[in-house]
mmCIF file of C-alpha atoms and ligand atoms in Angstrom:
data_model
loop_
_atom_site.group_PDB
_atom_site.id
_atom_site.type_symbol
_atom_site.label_atom_id
_atom_site.label_comp_id
_atom_site.label_asym_id
_atom_site.label_seq_id
_atom_site.Cartn_x
_atom_site.Cartn_y
_atom_site.Cartn_z
ATOM 1 C CA MET A 1 -104.394 -56.782 43.119
ATOM 2 C CA ASP A 2 -103.739 -58.215 46.375
ATOM 3 C CA LEU A 3 -101.065 -59.733 45.382
ATOM 4 C CA CYS A 4 -99.191 -56.410 44.302
ATOM 5 C CA LYS A 5 -98.913 -55.404 47.927
ATOM 6 C CA GLU A 6 -95.024 -57.494 48.794
ATOM 7 C CA CYS A 7 -93.945 -57.266 44.974
ATOM 8 C CA ASN A 8 -90.827 -55.051 43.270
ATOM 9 C CA SER A 9 -93.232 -54.216 40.285
ATOM 10 C CA GLY A 10 -92.478 -56.150 38.863
ATOM 11 C CA CYS A 11 -94.218 -55.297 35.395
ATOM 12 C CA CYS A 12 -93.881 -52.103 35.891
ATOM 13 C CA ARG A 13 -89.254 -52.727 35.568
ATOM 14 C CA ARG A 14 -90.049 -55.663 32.488
ATOM 15 C CA PHE A 15 -92.444 -54.506 29.929
ATOM 16 C CA LEU A 16 -92.879 -52.107 27.422
ATOM 17 C CA VAL A 17 -95.782 -49.761 28.004
ATOM 18 C CA TYR A 18 -96.550 -48.645 24.365
ATOM 19 C CA LEU A 19 -99.126 -45.759 24.757
ATOM 20 C CA SER A 20 -102.287 -44.519 22.696
ATOM 21 C CA GLY A 21 -102.857 -40.568 22.069
ATOM 22 C CA SER A 22 -105.407 -40.518 25.489
ATOM 23 C CA ASP A 23 -103.200 -41.861 27.550
ATOM 24 C CA ILE A 24 -100.534 -39.261 25.944
ATOM 25 C CA ILE A 25 -102.862 -36.272 26.610
ATOM 26 C CA ARG A 26 -103.943 -38.316 29.714
ATOM 27 C CA ILE A 27 -100.929 -37.529 31.435
ATOM 28 C CA SER A 28 -99.729 -34.640 29.947
ATOM 29 C CA GLU A 29 -102.238 -31.853 30.865
ATOM 30 C CA THR A 30 -102.496 -34.566 34.034
ATOM 31 C CA LEU A 31 -98.596 -33.660 34.737
ATOM 32 C CA GLN A 32 -98.219 -30.515 32.962
ATOM 33 C CA MET A 33 -95.572 -32.765 31.382
ATOM 34 C CA ASP A 34 -94.804 -31.829 26.915
ATOM 35 C CA LEU A 35 -94.620 -35.487 25.317
ATOM 36 C CA GLY A 36 -90.769 -35.144 24.899
ATOM 37 C CA VAL A 37 -90.268 -35.980 28.552
ATOM 38 C CA PHE A 38 -91.809 -38.979 29.009
ATOM 39 C CA VAL A 39 -92.513 -41.110 25.889
ATOM 40 C CA ASP A 40 -89.975 -42.970 23.690
ATOM 41 C CA ALA A 41 -90.148 -43.518 20.319
ATOM 42 C CA ILE A 42 -88.997 -47.288 20.254
ATOM 43 C CA PRO A 43 -87.256 -47.608 15.922
ATOM 44 C CA VAL A 44 -89.386 -51.037 14.652
ATOM 45 C CA PRO A 45 -86.210 -52.500 13.302
ATOM 46 C CA GLU A 46 -87.186 -53.571 9.484
ATOM 47 C CA SER A 47 -87.994 -57.372 10.390
ATOM 48 C CA LYS A 48 -90.137 -56.873 12.930
ATOM 49 C CA VAL A 49 -92.919 -55.251 10.764
ATOM 50 C CA GLU A 50 -95.191 -57.322 9.510
ATOM 51 C CA MET A 51 -95.404 -58.215 12.798
ATOM 52 C CA HIS A 52 -95.887 -54.729 14.429
ATOM 53 C CA ILE A 53 -99.495 -54.655 11.946
ATOM 54 C CA LYS A 54 -100.186 -57.698 12.295
ATOM 55 C CA ASN A 55 -100.672 -57.189 15.863
ATOM 56 C CA ARG A 56 -102.485 -53.322 15.777
ATOM 57 C CA ALA A 57 -99.507 -51.391 16.690
ATOM 58 C CA PRO A 58 -99.551 -47.755 15.950
ATOM 59 C CA MET A 59 -96.692 -47.629 14.429
ATOM 60 C CA PHE A 60 -95.048 -43.826 12.650
ATOM 61 C CA LEU A 61 -93.175 -42.245 10.731
ATOM 62 C CA PHE A 62 -91.482 -38.954 10.842
ATOM 63 C CA LYS A 63 -89.960 -36.810 8.590
ATOM 64 C CA GLU A 64 -86.931 -36.579 10.093
ATOM 65 C CA ALA A 65 -85.896 -40.667 10.345
ATOM 66 C CA GLY A 66 -87.501 -41.133 6.370
ATOM 67 C CA ASN A 67 -90.635 -43.052 5.345
ATOM 68 C CA LYS A 68 -89.190 -46.079 5.846
ATOM 69 C CA GLN A 69 -88.142 -46.592 10.126
ATOM 70 C CA TYR A 70 -91.339 -46.354 11.806
ATOM 71 C CA PHE A 71 -91.725 -45.675 15.815
ATOM 72 C CA VAL A 72 -92.886 -47.194 18.261
ATOM 73 C CA LEU A 73 -94.472 -45.559 21.658
ATOM 74 C CA ALA A 74 -93.490 -45.918 25.079
ATOM 75 C CA LEU A 75 -93.699 -44.809 28.767
ATOM 76 C CA LYS A 76 -89.755 -43.881 28.778
ATOM 77 C CA SER A 77 -87.427 -46.309 31.360
ATOM 78 C CA THR A 78 -85.369 -44.780 33.538
ATOM 79 C CA GLU A 79 -81.778 -46.529 36.128
ATOM 80 C CA SER A 80 -83.896 -48.175 38.890
ATOM 81 C CA ASN A 81 -82.309 -46.707 42.289
ATOM 82 C CA LEU A 82 -83.293 -49.272 44.570
ATOM 83 C CA TYR A 83 -81.828 -52.160 42.537
ATOM 84 C CA PRO A 84 -78.413 -51.305 40.547
ATOM 85 C CA ASP A 85 -78.351 -52.622 36.764
ATOM 86 C CA ALA A 86 -81.868 -52.725 36.780
ATOM 87 C CA SER A 87 -84.148 -50.474 34.541
ATOM 88 C CA LYS A 88 -87.776 -49.258 36.083
ATOM 89 C CA CYS A 89 -90.944 -47.260 34.067
ATOM 90 C CA LEU A 90 -89.800 -43.392 34.801
ATOM 91 C CA PHE A 91 -92.973 -42.644 36.929
ATOM 92 C CA LEU A 92 -92.463 -45.514 38.828
ATOM 93 C CA LEU A 93 -91.162 -44.593 42.869
ATOM 94 C CA GLU A 94 -88.969 -45.965 44.957
ATOM 95 C CA PHE A 95 -88.643 -46.574 48.082
ATOM 96 C CA ASP A 96 -86.331 -48.706 50.749
ATOM 97 C CA ALA A 97 -89.378 -49.900 53.150
ATOM 98 C CA GLN A 98 -86.784 -51.823 55.367
ATOM 99 C CA GLN A 99 -84.428 -48.403 56.040
ATOM 100 C CA LEU A 100 -87.633 -46.625 56.401
ATOM 101 C CA SER A 101 -89.237 -48.518 58.743
ATOM 102 C CA ASN A 102 -86.056 -49.698 60.743
ATOM 103 C CA GLY A 103 -86.142 -52.807 59.897
ATOM 104 C CA LYS A 104 -89.329 -53.505 60.478
ATOM 105 C CA ILE A 105 -91.051 -53.704 57.126
ATOM 106 C CA PRO A 106 -88.659 -56.450 55.586
ATOM 107 C CA HIS A 107 -89.139 -55.519 51.947
ATOM 108 C CA LYS A 108 -88.418 -53.762 49.458
ATOM 109 C CA LEU A 109 -91.620 -50.972 47.845
ATOM 110 C CA SER A 110 -92.655 -49.463 44.942
ATOM 111 C CA ARG A 111 -95.308 -47.755 44.020
ATOM 112 C CA CYS A 112 -97.046 -46.496 40.890
ATOM 113 C CA GLY A 113 -96.114 -42.596 40.999
ATOM 114 C CA ILE A 114 -99.176 -41.748 38.342
ATOM 115 C CA HIS A 115 -101.313 -43.911 39.350
ATOM 116 C CA ALA A 116 -104.215 -41.880 38.391
ATOM 117 C CA CYS A 117 -103.587 -41.956 34.760
ATOM 118 C CA ARG A 118 -101.289 -44.030 34.055
ATOM 119 C CA PRO A 119 -102.207 -45.770 30.653
ATOM 120 C CA TYR A 120 -104.736 -48.083 30.078
ATOM 121 C CA THR A 121 -102.315 -51.255 28.969
ATOM 122 C CA CYS A 122 -101.258 -51.001 33.104
ATOM 123 C CA ARG A 123 -104.860 -50.292 34.335
ATOM 124 C CA THR A 124 -105.989 -53.654 32.373
ATOM 125 C CA PHE A 125 -102.616 -55.664 32.959
ATOM 126 C CA PRO A 126 -102.782 -58.320 32.642
ATOM 127 C CA ALA A 127 -106.130 -58.616 31.378
ATOM 128 C CA MET A 128 -106.344 -58.090 27.645
ATOM 129 C CA TYR A 129 -109.739 -58.006 25.668
ATOM 130 C CA TYR A 130 -110.919 -60.443 22.495
ATOM 131 C CA PRO A 131 -113.099 -58.629 20.426
ATOM 132 C CA LYS A 132 -114.373 -61.364 18.579
ATOM 133 C CA GLU A 133 -115.365 -64.033 21.221
ATOM 134 C CA VAL A 134 -116.897 -60.360 23.915
ATOM 135 C CA ALA A 135 -114.429 -61.684 26.048
ATOM 136 C CA VAL A 136 -111.620 -60.785 28.080
ATOM 137 C CA LYS A 137 -108.219 -63.255 29.469
ATOM 138 C CA ILE A 138 -105.350 -63.158 31.109
ATOM 139 C CA LYS A 139 -102.420 -64.139 30.837
ATOM 140 C CA ASP A 140 -100.866 -65.404 34.211
ATOM 141 C CA PRO A 141 -97.405 -63.381 34.883
ATOM 142 C CA PHE A 142 -96.445 -66.859 36.939
ATOM 143 C CA LEU A 143 -97.183 -68.899 34.985
ATOM 144 C CA LEU A 144 -94.751 -66.404 31.813
ATOM 145 C CA MET A 145 -91.765 -66.473 34.222
ATOM 146 C CA GLU A 146 -92.433 -69.889 35.633
ATOM 147 C CA ASN A 147 -91.735 -70.349 31.261
ATOM 148 C CA GLU A 148 -89.564 -68.492 31.248
ATOM 149 C CA HIS A 149 -85.915 -68.536 29.690
ATOM 150 C CA GLY A 150 -85.310 -65.166 28.882
ATOM 151 C CA LYS A 151 -82.611 -62.308 30.134
ATOM 152 C CA TYR A 152 -85.341 -61.643 33.306
ATOM 153 C CA SER A 153 -85.240 -64.510 34.581
ATOM 154 C CA GLY A 154 -84.074 -64.907 37.592
ATOM 155 C CA GLN A 155 -83.030 -60.788 37.965
ATOM 156 C CA GLU A 156 -84.603 -59.760 41.813
ATOM 157 C CA PRO A 157 -86.446 -56.333 40.017
ATOM 158 C CA TYR A 158 -87.675 -58.348 37.576
ATOM 159 C CA LYS A 159 -89.312 -61.152 39.605
ATOM 160 C CA LEU A 160 -93.753 -60.892 38.969
ATOM 161 C CA CYS A 161 -96.295 -61.775 40.568
ATOM 162 C CA SER A 162 -95.126 -64.680 43.516
ATOM 163 C CA ARG A 163 -98.415 -66.819 42.761
ATOM 164 C CA PRO A 164 -100.433 -68.051 40.349
ATOM 165 C CA LEU A 165 -103.358 -65.606 39.612
ATOM 166 C CA SER A 166 -106.937 -66.814 40.695
ATOM 167 C CA ARG A 167 -110.204 -65.678 39.570
ATOM 168 C CA GLU A 168 -111.048 -64.462 43.347
ATOM 169 C CA ASP A 169 -107.866 -61.684 42.170
ATOM 170 C CA PHE A 170 -109.650 -60.576 39.735
ATOM 171 C CA CYS A 171 -113.324 -61.173 40.605
ATOM 172 C CA LYS A 172 -113.398 -57.974 43.029
ATOM 173 C CA PHE A 173 -112.178 -55.300 39.845
ATOM 174 C CA SER A 174 -114.684 -57.615 36.975
ATOM 175 C CA GLU A 175 -116.789 -54.909 36.120
ATOM 176 C CA GLY A 176 -114.069 -51.959 36.370
ATOM 177 C CA TYR A 177 -111.408 -54.648 34.476
ATOM 178 C CA VAL A 178 -113.903 -55.418 31.087
ATOM 179 C CA LYS A 179 -114.395 -52.028 30.591
ATOM 180 C CA ASP A 180 -110.616 -50.679 31.239
ATOM 181 C CA THR A 181 -110.098 -53.803 28.247
ATOM 182 C CA VAL A 182 -112.744 -52.180 26.250
ATOM 183 C CA LEU A 183 -111.950 -48.893 26.030
ATOM 184 C CA ASP A 184 -108.068 -50.004 26.220
ATOM 185 C CA ASN A 185 -108.786 -52.564 21.910
ATOM 186 C CA TYR A 186 -110.637 -48.745 21.343
ATOM 187 C CA GLU A 187 -108.442 -45.895 21.790
ATOM 188 C CA ASN A 188 -106.117 -48.537 19.871
ATOM 189 C CA GLU A 189 -107.648 -49.187 17.856
ATOM 190 C CA PHE A 190 -108.179 -45.461 16.913
ATOM 191 C CA PHE A 191 -104.889 -44.758 17.304
ATOM 192 C CA LEU A 192 -103.567 -46.961 14.758
ATOM 193 C CA GLN A 193 -106.168 -45.101 12.690
ATOM 194 C CA VAL A 194 -104.036 -41.297 13.631
ATOM 195 C CA ALA A 195 -101.098 -43.029 13.484
ATOM 196 C CA GLU A 196 -102.175 -44.054 9.672
ATOM 197 C CA LYS A 197 -103.833 -40.317 8.675
ATOM 198 C CA TRP A 198 -100.007 -38.982 10.072
ATOM 199 C CA ASN A 199 -98.302 -41.941 8.026
ATOM 200 C CA LYS A 200 -99.542 -40.677 5.196
ATOM 201 C CA THR A 201 -97.518 -36.972 5.938
ATOM 202 C CA PRO A 202 -95.124 -37.847 8.256
ATOM 203 C CA GLY A 203 -94.046 -34.700 10.417
ATOM 204 C CA LEU A 204 -91.472 -33.455 12.543
ATOM 205 C CA SER A 205 -91.176 -35.572 15.703
ATOM 206 C CA ASP A 206 -91.617 -32.713 17.538
ATOM 207 C CA ASN A 207 -95.496 -31.531 15.691
ATOM 208 C CA LEU A 208 -96.900 -34.879 16.793
ATOM 209 C CA TYR A 209 -98.061 -34.069 19.950
ATOM 210 C CA ASP A 210 -100.035 -30.492 18.663
ATOM 211 C CA PHE A 211 -101.320 -33.396 15.454
ATOM 212 C CA ILE A 212 -102.842 -35.534 18.282
ATOM 213 C CA VAL A 213 -104.797 -33.367 20.327
ATOM 214 C CA LYS A 214 -106.065 -32.249 17.091
ATOM 215 C CA GLU A 215 -107.277 -35.505 15.955
ATOM 216 C CA TYR A 216 -108.796 -35.960 19.030
ATOM 217 C CA GLN A 217 -110.752 -32.737 20.319
ATOM 218 C CA ASN A 218 -112.639 -34.033 16.312
ATOM 219 C CA ARG A 219 -112.990 -37.647 17.459
ATOM 220 C CA ILE A 220 -117.159 -36.675 18.411
ATOM 221 C CA GLU A 221 -118.943 -36.230 15.715
ATOM 222 C CA LEU A 222 -121.813 -33.994 15.066
ATOM 223 C CA ILE A 223 -124.048 -35.803 12.911
ATOM 224 C CA LYS A 224 -126.876 -33.588 10.813
HETATM 225 S S1 LIG B 301 -97.105 -46.471 34.023
HETATM 226 FE FE1 LIG B 301 -97.319 -46.749 36.632
HETATM 227 S S2 LIG B 301 -98.379 -48.319 36.681
HETATM 228 FE FE2 LIG B 301 -97.412 -48.251 34.401
HETATM 229 S S3 LIG B 301 -95.428 -49.173 34.589
HETATM 230 FE FE3 LIG B 301 -95.141 -46.945 34.919
HETATM 231 S S4 LIG B 301 -95.230 -46.965 37.529
HETATM 232 FE FE4 LIG B 301 -96.224 -48.876 36.079
HETATM 233 S S1 LIG B 302 -95.909 -57.898 38.878
HETATM 234 FE FE1 LIG B 302 -97.129 -59.132 39.506
HETATM 235 S S2 LIG B 302 -97.399 -58.764 41.776
HETATM 236 FE FE2 LIG B 302 -95.865 -57.740 40.737
HETATM 237 S S3 LIG B 302 -97.097 -55.619 40.808
HETATM 238 FE FE3 LIG B 302 -96.754 -56.633 38.856
HETATM 239 S S4 LIG B 302 -99.279 -57.271 38.797
HETATM 240 FE FE4 LIG B 302 -98.829 -57.389 40.857
#
């Protein structure tokens, strides 16, 4: 979106980016990076397990953590280089454009460092596919911010879009958005099945990547 051009990438700072197995394999193979470098297994508090089940969030059990503690998989966050005390996605690149351009560019710049292989959550943000309605819907981040009184309100690095979204912001991408949101939904449903299978006999977290790869290798079935 043109809108993103001068933004601090607030969305890459304030939201957890949940990962599907296909995101994990794609990033790992593209960057030749082990899962442990970029994936965080985040413990789900017991009080939130039901909500995650309702939201169809894939959750994993690990042998070393016992059979009650569920985890969700998300991209790691790290400290921001540009904004003291702020955090950002591990892959968000930050530039002090003002300094680099001798003041000609009046703002800082943040850009995705893995744009070509970024997770589907990022590709589709802020759109979601609603399978029952066969519809793609967008929740305007600007309005979310306007209505919010949470911990990020008013904090510069976490600011979301600078104005409400318009239909034109998405028109030129509409085909891509629809495809990506449908795929996102499919990948999530498949990863739910992978998680269910893993959770029947949870292994050590170190073995999760190999398990995921095997499940994805087998996901196209040859019917005779
Ligand atoms: S992967 Fe890229 S687009 Fe997604 S949150 Fe990280 S920096 Fe932003
Ligand atoms: S917060 Fe809005 S304008 Fe900023 S990068 Fe994200 S989608 Fe673009």
